[in-house]
C-alpha atoms as a PDB file:
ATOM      1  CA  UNK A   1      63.188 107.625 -81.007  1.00  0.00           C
ATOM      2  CA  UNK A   2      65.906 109.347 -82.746  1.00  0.00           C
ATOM      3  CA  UNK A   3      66.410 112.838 -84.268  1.00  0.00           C
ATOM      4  CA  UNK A   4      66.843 112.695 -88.229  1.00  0.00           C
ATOM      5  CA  UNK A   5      68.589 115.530 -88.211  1.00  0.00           C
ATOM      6  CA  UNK A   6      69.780 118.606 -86.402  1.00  0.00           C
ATOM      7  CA  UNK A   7      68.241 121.071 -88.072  1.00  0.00           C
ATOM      8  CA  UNK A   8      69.260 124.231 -86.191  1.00  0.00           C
ATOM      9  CA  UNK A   9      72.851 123.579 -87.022  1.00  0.00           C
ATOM     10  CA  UNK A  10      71.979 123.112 -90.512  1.00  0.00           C
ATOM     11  CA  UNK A  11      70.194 126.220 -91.145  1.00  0.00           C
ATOM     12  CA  UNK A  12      71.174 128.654 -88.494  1.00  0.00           C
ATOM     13  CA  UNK A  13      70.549 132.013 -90.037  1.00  0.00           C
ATOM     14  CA  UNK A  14      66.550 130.617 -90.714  1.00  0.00           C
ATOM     15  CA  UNK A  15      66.451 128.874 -86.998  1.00  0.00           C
ATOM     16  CA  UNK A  16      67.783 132.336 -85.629  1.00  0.00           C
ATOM     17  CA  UNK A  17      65.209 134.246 -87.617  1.00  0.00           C
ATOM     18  CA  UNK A  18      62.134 131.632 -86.731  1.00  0.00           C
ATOM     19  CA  UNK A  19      62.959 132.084 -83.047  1.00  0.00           C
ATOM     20  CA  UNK A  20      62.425 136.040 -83.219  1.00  0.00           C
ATOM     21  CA  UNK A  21      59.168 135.308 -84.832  1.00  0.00           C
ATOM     22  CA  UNK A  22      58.096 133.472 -82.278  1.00  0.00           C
ATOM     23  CA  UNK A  23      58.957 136.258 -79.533  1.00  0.00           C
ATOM     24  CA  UNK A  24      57.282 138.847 -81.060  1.00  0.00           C
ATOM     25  CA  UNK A  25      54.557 136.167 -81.387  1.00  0.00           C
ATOM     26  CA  UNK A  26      55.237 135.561 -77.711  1.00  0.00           C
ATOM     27  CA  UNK A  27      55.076 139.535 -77.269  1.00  0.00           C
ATOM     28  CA  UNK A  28      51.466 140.456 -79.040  1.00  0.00           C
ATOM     29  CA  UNK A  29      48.016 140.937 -77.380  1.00  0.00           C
ATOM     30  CA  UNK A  30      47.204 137.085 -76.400  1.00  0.00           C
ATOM     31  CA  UNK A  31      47.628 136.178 -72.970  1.00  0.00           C
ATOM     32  CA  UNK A  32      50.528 134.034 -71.708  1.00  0.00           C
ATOM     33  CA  UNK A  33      48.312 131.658 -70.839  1.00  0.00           C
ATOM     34  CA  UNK A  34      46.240 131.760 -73.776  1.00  0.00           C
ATOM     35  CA  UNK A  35      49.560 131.080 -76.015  1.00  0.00           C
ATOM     36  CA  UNK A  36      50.512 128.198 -73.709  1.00  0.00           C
ATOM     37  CA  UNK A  37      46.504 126.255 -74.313  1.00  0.00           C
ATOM     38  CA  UNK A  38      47.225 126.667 -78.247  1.00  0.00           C
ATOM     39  CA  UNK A  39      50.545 125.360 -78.164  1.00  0.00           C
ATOM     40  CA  UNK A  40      49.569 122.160 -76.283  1.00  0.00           C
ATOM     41  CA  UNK A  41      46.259 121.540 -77.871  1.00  0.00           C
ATOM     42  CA  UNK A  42      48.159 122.228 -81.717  1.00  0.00           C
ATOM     43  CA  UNK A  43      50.800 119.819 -80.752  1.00  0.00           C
ATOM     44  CA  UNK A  44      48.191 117.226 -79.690  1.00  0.00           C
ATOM     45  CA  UNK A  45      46.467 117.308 -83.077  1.00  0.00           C
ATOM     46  CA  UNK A  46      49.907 117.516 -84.893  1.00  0.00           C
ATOM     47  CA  UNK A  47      51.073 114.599 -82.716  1.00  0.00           C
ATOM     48  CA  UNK A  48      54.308 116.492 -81.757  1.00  0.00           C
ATOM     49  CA  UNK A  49      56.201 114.918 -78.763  1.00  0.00           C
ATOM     50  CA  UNK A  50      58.754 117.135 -78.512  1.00  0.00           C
ATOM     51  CA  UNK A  51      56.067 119.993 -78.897  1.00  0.00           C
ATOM     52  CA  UNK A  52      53.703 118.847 -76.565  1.00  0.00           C
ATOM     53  CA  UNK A  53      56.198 117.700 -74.038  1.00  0.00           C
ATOM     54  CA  UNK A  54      57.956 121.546 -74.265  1.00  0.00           C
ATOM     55  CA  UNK A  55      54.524 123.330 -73.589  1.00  0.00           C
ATOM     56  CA  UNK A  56      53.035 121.418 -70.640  1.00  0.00           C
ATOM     57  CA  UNK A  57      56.286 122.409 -68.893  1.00  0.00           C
ATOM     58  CA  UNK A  58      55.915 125.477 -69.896  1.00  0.00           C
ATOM     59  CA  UNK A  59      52.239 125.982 -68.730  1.00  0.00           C
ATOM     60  CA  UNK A  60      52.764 123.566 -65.594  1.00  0.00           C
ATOM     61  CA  UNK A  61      56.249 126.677 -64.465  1.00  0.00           C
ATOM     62  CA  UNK A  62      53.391 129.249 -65.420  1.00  0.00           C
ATOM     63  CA  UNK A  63      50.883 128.159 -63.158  1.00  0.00           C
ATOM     64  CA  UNK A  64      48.446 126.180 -64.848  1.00  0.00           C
ATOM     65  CA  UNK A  65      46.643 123.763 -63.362  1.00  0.00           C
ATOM     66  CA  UNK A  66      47.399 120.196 -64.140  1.00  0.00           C
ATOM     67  CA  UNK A  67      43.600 119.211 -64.069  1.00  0.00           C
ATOM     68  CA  UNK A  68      42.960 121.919 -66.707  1.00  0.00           C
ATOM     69  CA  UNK A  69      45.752 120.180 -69.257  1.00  0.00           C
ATOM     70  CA  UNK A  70      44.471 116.687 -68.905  1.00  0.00           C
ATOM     71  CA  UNK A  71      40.739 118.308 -70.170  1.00  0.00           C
ATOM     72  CA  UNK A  72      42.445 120.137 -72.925  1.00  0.00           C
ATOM     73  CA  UNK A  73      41.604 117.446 -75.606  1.00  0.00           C
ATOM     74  CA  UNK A  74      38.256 117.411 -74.033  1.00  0.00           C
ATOM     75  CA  UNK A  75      37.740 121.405 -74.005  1.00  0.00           C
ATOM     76  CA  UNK A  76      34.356 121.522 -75.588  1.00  0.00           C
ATOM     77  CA  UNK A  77      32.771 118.828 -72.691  1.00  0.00           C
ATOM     78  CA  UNK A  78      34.990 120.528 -70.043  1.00  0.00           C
ATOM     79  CA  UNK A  79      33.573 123.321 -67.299  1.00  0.00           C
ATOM     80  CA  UNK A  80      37.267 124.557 -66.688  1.00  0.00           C
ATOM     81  CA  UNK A  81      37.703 126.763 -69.445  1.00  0.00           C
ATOM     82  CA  UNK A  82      36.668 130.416 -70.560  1.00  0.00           C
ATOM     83  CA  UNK A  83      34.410 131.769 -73.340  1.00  0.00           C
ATOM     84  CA  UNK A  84      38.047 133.407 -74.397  1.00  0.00           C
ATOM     85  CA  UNK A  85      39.607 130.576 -74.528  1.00  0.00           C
ATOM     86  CA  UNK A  86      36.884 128.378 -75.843  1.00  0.00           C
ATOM     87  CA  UNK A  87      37.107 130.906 -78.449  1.00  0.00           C
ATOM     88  CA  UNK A  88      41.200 130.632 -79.262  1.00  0.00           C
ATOM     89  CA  UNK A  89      40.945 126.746 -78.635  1.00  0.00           C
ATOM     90  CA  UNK A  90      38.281 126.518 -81.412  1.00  0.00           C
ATOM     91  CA  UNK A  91      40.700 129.053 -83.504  1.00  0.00           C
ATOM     92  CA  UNK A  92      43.254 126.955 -83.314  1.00  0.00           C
ATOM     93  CA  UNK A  93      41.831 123.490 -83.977  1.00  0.00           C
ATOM     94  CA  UNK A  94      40.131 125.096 -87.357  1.00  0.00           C
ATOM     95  CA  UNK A  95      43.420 126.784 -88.637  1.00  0.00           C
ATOM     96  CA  UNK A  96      45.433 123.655 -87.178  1.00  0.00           C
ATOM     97  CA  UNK A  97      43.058 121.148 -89.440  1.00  0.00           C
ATOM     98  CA  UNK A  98      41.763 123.448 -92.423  1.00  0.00           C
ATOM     99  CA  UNK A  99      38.666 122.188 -94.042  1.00  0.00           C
ATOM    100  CA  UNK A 100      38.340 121.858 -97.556  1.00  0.00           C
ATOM    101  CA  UNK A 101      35.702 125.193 -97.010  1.00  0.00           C
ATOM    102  CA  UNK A 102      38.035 126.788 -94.625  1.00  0.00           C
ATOM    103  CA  UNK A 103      37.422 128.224 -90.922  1.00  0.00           C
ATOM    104  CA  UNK A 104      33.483 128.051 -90.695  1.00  0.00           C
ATOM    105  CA  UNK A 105      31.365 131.197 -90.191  1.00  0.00           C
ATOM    106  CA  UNK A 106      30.112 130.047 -86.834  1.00  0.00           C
ATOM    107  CA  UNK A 107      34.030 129.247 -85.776  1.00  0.00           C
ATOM    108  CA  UNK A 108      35.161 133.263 -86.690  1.00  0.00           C
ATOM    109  CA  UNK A 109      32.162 134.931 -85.629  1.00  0.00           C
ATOM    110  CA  UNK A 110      32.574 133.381 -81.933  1.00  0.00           C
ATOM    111  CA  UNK A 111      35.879 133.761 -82.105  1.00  0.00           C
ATOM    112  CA  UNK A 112      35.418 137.659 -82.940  1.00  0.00           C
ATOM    113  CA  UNK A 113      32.726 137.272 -79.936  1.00  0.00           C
ATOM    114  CA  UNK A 114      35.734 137.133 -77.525  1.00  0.00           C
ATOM    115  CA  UNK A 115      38.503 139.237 -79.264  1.00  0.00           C
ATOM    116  CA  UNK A 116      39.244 141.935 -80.996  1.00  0.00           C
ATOM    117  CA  UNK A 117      40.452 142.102 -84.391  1.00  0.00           C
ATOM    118  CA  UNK A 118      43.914 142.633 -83.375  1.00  0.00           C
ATOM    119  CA  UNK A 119      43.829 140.092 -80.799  1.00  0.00           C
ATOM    120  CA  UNK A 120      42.844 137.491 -83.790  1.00  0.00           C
ATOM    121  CA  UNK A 121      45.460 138.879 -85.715  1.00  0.00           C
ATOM    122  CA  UNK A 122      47.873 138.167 -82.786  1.00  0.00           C
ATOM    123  CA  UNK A 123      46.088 134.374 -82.099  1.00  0.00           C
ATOM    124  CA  UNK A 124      46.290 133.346 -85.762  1.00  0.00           C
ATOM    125  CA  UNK A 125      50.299 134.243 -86.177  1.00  0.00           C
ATOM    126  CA  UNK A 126      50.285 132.169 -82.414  1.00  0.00           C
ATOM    127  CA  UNK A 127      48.582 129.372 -84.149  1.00  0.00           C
ATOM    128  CA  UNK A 128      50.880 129.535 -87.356  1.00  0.00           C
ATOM    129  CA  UNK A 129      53.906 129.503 -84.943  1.00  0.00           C
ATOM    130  CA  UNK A 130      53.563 126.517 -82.921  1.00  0.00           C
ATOM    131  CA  UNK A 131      52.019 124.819 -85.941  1.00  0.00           C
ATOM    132  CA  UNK A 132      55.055 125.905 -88.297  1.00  0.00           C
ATOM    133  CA  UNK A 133      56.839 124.431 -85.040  1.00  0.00           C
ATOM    134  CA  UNK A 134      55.089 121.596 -85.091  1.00  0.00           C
ATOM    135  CA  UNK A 135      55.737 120.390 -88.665  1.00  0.00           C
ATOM    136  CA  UNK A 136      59.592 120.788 -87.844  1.00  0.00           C
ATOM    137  CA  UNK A 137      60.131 118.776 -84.635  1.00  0.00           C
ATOM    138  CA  UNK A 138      57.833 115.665 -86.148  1.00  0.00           C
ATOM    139  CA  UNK A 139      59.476 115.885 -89.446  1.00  0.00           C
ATOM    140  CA  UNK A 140      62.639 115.485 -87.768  1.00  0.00           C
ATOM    141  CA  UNK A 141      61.824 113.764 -85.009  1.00  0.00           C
ATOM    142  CA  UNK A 142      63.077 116.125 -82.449  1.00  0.00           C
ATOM    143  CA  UNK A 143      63.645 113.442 -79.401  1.00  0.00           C
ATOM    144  CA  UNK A 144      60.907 114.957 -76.508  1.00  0.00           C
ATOM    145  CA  UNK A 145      62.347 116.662 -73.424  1.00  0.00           C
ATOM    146  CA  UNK A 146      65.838 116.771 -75.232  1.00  0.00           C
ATOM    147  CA  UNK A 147      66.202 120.307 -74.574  1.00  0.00           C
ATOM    148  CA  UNK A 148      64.516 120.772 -71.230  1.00  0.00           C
ATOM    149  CA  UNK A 149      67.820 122.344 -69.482  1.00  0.00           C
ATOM    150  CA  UNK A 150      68.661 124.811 -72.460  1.00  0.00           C
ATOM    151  CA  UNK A 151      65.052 125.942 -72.024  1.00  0.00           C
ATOM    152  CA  UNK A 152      64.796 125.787 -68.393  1.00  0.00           C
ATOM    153  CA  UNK A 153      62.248 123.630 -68.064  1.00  0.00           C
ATOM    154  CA  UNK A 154      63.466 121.125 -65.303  1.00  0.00           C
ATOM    155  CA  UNK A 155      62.294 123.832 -63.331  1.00  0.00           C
ATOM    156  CA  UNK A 156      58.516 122.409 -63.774  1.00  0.00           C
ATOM    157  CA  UNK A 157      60.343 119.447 -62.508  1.00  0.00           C
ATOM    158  CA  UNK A 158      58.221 117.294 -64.279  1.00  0.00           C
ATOM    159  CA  UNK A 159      60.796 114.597 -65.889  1.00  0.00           C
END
């Protein structure tokens, strides 16, 4: 695979703005390890490699088990997980792939079950994030693992 383009040196000023986003994303009420299941499982339904790839590092240098992110595209027949993050998983898989209806009843009012009404606040911009993300590295075809020592994440020693 090849990148299309590099789109951080073509719009800097928007890449440089995108990134705080994502830290004050990074910096709300959801759990590190909360924002680290909704990045991988978005990126699985987006198909982003280079998404995907980034965020099992990241979980795998913040602890996570390794058993627990082979079952995340099986969460819903899978003991390992939380009500919580049951709750953000099924969050994120509605906003990720909106129905023609929008996010089901049942999906928000489990969802508000396990969080407060900040906290959703916080997981939906999370959500919007790595999906906004998302959209970016597969349009361009940002080459997986390309920027694992810029990121640090040979330290999860995983490549």
């Amino acid at each position: 695979m090849t990148q299309r383009i590099n789109y951080v040196h073509q719009a800097p000023e928007l890449f440089k703005k995108f990134v705080e986003f994502g830290g004050l994303v990074k910096d709300s009420t959801i759990e590190e390890k909360i924002h680290d299941l909704v990045s991988i499982r978005a990126s699985q339904i987006n198909g982003c490699g280079f998404c995907l790839d980034m965020h099992i590092k990241q979980a795998t240098i913040h602890s996570e088990r390794p058993l627990r992110l082979h079952h995340l595209a099986i969460w819903r027949e899978s003991t390992l997980f939380e009500p919580r993050e049951r709750a953000a998983l099924a969050w994120t898989e509605a906003l990720t792939t909106l129905a023609p209806q929008g996010v089901p009843d049942d999906v928000y009012e489990r969802v508000r079950g396990q969080l407060s009404e900040k906290e959703l606040t916080d997981l939906t911009y999370a959500v919007m994030n790595i999906n906004a993300w998302n959209r970016i590295n597969v349009a361009f075809r940002t080459v997986p693992g390309s920027s694992d020592t810029a990121f640090g994440l040979d330290k999860a020693r995983l490549s």
